[in-house]
PDB file of N, CA and C in Angstrom:
ATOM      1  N   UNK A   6     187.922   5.388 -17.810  1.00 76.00           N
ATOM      2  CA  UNK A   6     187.774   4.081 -18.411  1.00 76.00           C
ATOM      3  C   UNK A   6     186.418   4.002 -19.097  1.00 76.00           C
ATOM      4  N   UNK A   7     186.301   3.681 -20.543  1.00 86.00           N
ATOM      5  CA  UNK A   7     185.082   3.706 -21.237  1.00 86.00           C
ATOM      6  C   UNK A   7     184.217   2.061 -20.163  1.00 86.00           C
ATOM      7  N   UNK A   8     183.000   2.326 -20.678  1.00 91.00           N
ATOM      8  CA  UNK A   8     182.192   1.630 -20.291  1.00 91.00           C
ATOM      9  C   UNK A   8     180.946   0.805 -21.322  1.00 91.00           C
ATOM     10  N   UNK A   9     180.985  -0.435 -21.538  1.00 93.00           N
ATOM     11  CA  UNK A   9     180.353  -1.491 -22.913  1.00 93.00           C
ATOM     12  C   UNK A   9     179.312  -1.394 -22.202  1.00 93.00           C
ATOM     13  N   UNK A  10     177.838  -1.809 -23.191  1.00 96.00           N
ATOM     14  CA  UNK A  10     176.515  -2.526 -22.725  1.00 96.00           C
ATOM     15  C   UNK A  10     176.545  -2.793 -24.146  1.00 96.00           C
ATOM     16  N   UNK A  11     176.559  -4.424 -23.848  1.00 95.00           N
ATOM     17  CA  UNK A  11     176.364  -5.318 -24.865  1.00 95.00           C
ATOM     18  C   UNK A  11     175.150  -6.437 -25.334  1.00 95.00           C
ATOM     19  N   UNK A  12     174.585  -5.762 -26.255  1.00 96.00           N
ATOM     20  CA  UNK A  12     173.093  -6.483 -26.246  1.00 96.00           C
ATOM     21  C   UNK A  12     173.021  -7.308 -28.050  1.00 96.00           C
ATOM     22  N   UNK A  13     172.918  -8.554 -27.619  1.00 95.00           N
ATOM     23  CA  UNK A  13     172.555  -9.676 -28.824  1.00 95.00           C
ATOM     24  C   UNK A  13     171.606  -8.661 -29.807  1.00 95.00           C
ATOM     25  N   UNK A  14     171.770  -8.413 -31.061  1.00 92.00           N
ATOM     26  CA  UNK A  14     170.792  -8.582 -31.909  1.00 92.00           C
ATOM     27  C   UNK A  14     169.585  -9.351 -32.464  1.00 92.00           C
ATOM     28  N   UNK A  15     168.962  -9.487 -33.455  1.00 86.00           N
ATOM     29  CA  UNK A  15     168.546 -10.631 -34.197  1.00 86.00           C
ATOM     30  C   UNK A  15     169.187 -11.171 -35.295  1.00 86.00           C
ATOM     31  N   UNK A  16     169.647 -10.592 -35.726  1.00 91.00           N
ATOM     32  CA  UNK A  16     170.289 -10.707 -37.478  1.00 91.00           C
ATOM     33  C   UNK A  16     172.026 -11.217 -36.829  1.00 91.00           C
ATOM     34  N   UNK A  17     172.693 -11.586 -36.285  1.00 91.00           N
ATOM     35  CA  UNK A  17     173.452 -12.651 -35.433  1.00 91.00           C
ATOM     36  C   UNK A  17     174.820 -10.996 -35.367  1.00 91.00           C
ATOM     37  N   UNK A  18     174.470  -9.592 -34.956  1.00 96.00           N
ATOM     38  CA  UNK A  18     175.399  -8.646 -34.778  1.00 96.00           C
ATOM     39  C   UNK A  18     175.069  -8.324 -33.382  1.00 96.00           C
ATOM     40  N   UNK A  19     175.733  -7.247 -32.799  1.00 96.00           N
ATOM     41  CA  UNK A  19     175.710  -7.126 -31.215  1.00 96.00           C
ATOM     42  C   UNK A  19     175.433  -5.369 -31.199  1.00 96.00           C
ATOM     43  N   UNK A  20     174.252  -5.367 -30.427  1.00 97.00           N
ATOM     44  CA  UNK A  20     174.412  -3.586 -30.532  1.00 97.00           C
ATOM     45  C   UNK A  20     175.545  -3.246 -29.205  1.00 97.00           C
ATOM     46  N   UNK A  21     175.907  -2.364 -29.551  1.00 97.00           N
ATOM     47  CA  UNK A  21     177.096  -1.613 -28.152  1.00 97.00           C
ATOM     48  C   UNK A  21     176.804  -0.600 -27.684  1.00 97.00           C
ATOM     49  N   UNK A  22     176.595  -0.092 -26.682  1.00 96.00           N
ATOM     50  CA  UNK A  22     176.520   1.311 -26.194  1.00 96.00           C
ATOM     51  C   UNK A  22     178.136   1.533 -25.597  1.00 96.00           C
ATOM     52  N   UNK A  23     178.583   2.784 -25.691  1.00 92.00           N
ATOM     53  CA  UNK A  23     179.498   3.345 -24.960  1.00 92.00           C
ATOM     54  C   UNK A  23     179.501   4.184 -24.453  1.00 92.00           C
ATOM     55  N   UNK A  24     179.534   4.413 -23.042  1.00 92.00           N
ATOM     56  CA  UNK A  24     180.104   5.329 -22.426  1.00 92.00           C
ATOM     57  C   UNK A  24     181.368   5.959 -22.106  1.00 92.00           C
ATOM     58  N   UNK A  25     181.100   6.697 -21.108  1.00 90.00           N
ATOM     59  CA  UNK A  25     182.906   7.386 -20.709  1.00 90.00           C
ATOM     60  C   UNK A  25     183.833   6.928 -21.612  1.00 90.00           C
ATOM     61  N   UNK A  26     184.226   7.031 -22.349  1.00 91.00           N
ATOM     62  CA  UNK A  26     184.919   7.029 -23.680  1.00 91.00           C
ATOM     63  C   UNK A  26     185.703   8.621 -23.686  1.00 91.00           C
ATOM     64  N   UNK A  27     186.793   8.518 -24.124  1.00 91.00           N
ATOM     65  CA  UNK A  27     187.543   9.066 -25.067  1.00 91.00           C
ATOM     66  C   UNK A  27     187.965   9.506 -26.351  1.00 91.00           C
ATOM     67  N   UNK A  28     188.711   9.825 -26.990  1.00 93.00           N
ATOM     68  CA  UNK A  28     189.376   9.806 -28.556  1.00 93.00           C
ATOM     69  C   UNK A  28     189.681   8.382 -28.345  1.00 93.00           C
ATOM     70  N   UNK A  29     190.558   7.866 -27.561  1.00 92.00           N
ATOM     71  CA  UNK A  29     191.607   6.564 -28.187  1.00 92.00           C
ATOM     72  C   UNK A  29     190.454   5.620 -28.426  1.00 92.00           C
ATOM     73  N   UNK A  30     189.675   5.435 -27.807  1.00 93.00           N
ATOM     74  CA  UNK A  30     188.556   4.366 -27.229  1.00 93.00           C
ATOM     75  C   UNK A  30     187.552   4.602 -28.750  1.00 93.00           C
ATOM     76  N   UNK A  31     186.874   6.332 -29.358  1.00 94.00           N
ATOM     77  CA  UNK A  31     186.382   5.652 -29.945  1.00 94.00           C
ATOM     78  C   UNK A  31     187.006   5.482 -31.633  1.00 94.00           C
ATOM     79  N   UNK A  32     187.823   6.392 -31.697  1.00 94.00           N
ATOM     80  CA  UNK A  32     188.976   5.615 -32.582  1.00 94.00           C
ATOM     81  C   UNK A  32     189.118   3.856 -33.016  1.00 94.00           C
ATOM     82  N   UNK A  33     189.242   3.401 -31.736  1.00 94.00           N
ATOM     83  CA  UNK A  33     189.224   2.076 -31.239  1.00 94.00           C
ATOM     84  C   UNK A  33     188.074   0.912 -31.988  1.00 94.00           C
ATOM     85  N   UNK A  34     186.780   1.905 -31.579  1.00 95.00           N
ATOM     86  CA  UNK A  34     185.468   1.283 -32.097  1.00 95.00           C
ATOM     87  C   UNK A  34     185.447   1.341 -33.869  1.00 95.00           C
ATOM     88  N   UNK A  35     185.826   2.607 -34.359  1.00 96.00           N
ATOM     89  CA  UNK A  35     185.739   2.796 -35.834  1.00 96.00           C
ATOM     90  C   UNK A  35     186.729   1.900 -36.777  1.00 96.00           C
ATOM     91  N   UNK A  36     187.668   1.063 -35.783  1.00 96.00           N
ATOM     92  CA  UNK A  36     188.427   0.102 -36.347  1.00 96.00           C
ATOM     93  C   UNK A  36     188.196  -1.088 -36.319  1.00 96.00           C
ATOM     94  N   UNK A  37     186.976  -1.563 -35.924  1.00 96.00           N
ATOM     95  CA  UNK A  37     186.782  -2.443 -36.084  1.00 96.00           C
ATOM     96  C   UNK A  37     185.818  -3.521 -36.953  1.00 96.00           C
ATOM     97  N   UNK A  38     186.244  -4.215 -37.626  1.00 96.00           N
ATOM     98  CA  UNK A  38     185.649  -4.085 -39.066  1.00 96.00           C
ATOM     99  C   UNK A  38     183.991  -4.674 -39.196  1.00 96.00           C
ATOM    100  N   UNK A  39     183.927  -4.085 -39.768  1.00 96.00           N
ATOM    101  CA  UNK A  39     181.965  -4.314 -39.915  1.00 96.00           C
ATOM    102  C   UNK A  39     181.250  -3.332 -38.818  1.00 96.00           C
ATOM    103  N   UNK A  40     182.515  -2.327 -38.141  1.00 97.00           N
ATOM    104  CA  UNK A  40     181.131  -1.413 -37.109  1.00 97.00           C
ATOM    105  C   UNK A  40     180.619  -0.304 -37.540  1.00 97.00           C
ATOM    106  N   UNK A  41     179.236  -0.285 -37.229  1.00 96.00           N
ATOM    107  CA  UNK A  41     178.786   0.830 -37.829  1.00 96.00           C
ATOM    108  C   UNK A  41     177.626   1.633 -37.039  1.00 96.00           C
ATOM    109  N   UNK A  42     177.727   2.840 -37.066  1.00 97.00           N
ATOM    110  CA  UNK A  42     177.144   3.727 -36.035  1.00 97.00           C
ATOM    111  C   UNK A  42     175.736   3.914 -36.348  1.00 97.00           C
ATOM    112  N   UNK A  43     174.694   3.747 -35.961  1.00 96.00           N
ATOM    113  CA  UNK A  43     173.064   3.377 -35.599  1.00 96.00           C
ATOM    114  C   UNK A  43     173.015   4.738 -35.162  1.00 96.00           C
ATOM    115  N   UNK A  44     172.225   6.011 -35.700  1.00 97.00           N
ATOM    116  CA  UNK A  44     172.297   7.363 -35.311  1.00 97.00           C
ATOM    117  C   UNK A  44     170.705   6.903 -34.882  1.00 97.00           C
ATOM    118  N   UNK A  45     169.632   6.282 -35.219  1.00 97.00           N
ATOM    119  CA  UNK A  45     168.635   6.010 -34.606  1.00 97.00           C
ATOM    120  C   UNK A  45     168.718   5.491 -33.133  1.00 97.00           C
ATOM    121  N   UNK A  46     169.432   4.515 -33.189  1.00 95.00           N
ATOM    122  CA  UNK A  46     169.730   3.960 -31.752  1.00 95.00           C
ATOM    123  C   UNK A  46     170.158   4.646 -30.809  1.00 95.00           C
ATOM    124  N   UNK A  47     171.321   5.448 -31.435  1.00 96.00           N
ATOM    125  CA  UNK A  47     172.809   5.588 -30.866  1.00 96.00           C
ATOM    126  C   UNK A  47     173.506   5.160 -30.311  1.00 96.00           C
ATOM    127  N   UNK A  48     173.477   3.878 -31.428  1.00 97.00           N
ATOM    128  CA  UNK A  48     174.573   2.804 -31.003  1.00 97.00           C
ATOM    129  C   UNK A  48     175.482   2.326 -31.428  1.00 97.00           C
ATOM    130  N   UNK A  49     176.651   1.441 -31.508  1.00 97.00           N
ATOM    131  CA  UNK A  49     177.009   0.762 -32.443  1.00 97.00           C
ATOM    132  C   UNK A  49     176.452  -0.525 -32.890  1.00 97.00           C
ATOM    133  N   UNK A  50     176.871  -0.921 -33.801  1.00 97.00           N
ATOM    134  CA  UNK A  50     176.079  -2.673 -35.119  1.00 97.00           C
ATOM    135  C   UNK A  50     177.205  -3.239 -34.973  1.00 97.00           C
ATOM    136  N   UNK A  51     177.663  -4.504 -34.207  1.00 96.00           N
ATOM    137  CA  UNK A  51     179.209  -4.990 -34.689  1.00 96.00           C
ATOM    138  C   UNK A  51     178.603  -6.352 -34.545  1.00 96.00           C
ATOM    139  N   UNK A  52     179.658  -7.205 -35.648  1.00 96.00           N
ATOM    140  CA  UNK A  52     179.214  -8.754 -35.926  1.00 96.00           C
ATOM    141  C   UNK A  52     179.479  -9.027 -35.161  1.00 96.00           C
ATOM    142  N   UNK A  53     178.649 -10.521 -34.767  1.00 96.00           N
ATOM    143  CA  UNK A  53     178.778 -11.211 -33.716  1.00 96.00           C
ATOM    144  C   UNK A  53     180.234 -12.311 -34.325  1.00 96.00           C
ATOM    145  N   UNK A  54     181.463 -11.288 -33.493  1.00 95.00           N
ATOM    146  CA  UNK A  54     182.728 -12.653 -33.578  1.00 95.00           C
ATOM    147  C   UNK A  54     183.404 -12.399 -31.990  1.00 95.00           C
ATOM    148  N   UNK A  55     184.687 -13.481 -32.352  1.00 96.00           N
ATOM    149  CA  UNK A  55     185.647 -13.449 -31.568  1.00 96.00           C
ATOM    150  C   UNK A  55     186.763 -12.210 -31.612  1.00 96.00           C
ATOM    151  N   UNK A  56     186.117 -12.018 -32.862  1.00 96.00           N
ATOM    152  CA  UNK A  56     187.433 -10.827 -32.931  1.00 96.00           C
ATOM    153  C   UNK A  56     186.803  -9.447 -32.702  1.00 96.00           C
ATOM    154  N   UNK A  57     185.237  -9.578 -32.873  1.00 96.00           N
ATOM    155  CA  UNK A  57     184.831  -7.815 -32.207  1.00 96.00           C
ATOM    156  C   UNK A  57     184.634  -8.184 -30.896  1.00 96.00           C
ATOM    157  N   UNK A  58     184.461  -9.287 -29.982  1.00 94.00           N
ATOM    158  CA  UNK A  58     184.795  -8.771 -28.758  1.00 94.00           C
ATOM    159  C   UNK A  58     185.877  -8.733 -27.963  1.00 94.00           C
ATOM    160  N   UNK A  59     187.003  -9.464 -28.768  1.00 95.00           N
ATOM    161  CA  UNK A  59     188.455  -8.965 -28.528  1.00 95.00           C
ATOM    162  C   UNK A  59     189.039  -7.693 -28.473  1.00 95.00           C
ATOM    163  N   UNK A  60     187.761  -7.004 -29.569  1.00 95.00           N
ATOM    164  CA  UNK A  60     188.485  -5.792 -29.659  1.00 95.00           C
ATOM    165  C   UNK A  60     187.404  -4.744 -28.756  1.00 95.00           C
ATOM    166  N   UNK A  61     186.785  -4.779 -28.034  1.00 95.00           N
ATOM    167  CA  UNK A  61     185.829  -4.631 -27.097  1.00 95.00           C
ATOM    168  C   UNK A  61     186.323  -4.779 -25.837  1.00 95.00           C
ATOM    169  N   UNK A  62     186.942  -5.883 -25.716  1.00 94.00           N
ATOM    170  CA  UNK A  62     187.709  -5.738 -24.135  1.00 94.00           C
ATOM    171  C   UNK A  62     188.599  -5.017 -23.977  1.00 94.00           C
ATOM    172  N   UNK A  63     189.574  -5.193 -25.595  1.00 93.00           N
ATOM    173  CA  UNK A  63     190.800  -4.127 -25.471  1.00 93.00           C
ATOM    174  C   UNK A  63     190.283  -3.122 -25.041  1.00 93.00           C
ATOM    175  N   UNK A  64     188.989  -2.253 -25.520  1.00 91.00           N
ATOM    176  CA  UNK A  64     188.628  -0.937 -25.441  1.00 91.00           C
ATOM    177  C   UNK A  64     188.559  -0.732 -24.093  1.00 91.00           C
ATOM    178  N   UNK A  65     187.373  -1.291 -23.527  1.00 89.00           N
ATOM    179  CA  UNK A  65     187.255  -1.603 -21.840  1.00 89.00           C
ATOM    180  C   UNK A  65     188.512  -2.022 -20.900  1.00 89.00           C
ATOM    181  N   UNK A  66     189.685  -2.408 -21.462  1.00 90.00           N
ATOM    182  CA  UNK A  66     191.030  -2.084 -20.611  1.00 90.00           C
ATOM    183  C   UNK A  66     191.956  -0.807 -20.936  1.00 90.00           C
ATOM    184  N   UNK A  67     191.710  -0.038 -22.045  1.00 84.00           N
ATOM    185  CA  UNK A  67     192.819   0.881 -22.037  1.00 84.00           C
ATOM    186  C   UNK A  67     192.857   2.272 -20.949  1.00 84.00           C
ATOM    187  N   UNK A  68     193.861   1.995 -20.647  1.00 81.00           N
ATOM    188  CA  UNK A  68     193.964   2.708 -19.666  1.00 81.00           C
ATOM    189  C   UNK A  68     193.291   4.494 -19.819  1.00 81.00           C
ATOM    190  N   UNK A  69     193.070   4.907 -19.170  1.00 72.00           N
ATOM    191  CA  UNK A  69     192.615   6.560 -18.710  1.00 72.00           C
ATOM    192  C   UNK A  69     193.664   7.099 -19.249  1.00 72.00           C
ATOM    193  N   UNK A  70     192.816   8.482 -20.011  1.00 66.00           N
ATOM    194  CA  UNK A  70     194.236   9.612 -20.772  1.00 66.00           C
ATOM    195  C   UNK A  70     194.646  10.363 -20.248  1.00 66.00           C
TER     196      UNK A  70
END
């Protein structure tokens, strides 16, 4: 089961860390629109909505491969 750490930005986006992750999971992340991978950070940039952390929980429930 992947694992979120979800931290507020300033500029009103959410950085993400992921762990234990998979293919499906980060597949998952690259679909979701406006995310984008922070190779400084190594993190993800996703807007602050209802619909990227909808799609954030999905990630954090899909089941083990």
């Amino acid at each position: 089961m992947a694992t979120l750490k979800i931290e507020p930005a300033s500029d009103g986006k959410l950085w993400v860390s992921l762990t234990r992750f998979g293919d499906a999971e980060l597949a998952r992340m690259r679909q979701i629109p406006g995310a984008r991978w922070n190779s400084e950070r190594m993190q993800w940039s996703l807007p602050e909505s209802p619909e990227s952390r909808k799609a954030l929980a999905e990630i954090v429930a899909m089941p083990p491969a």
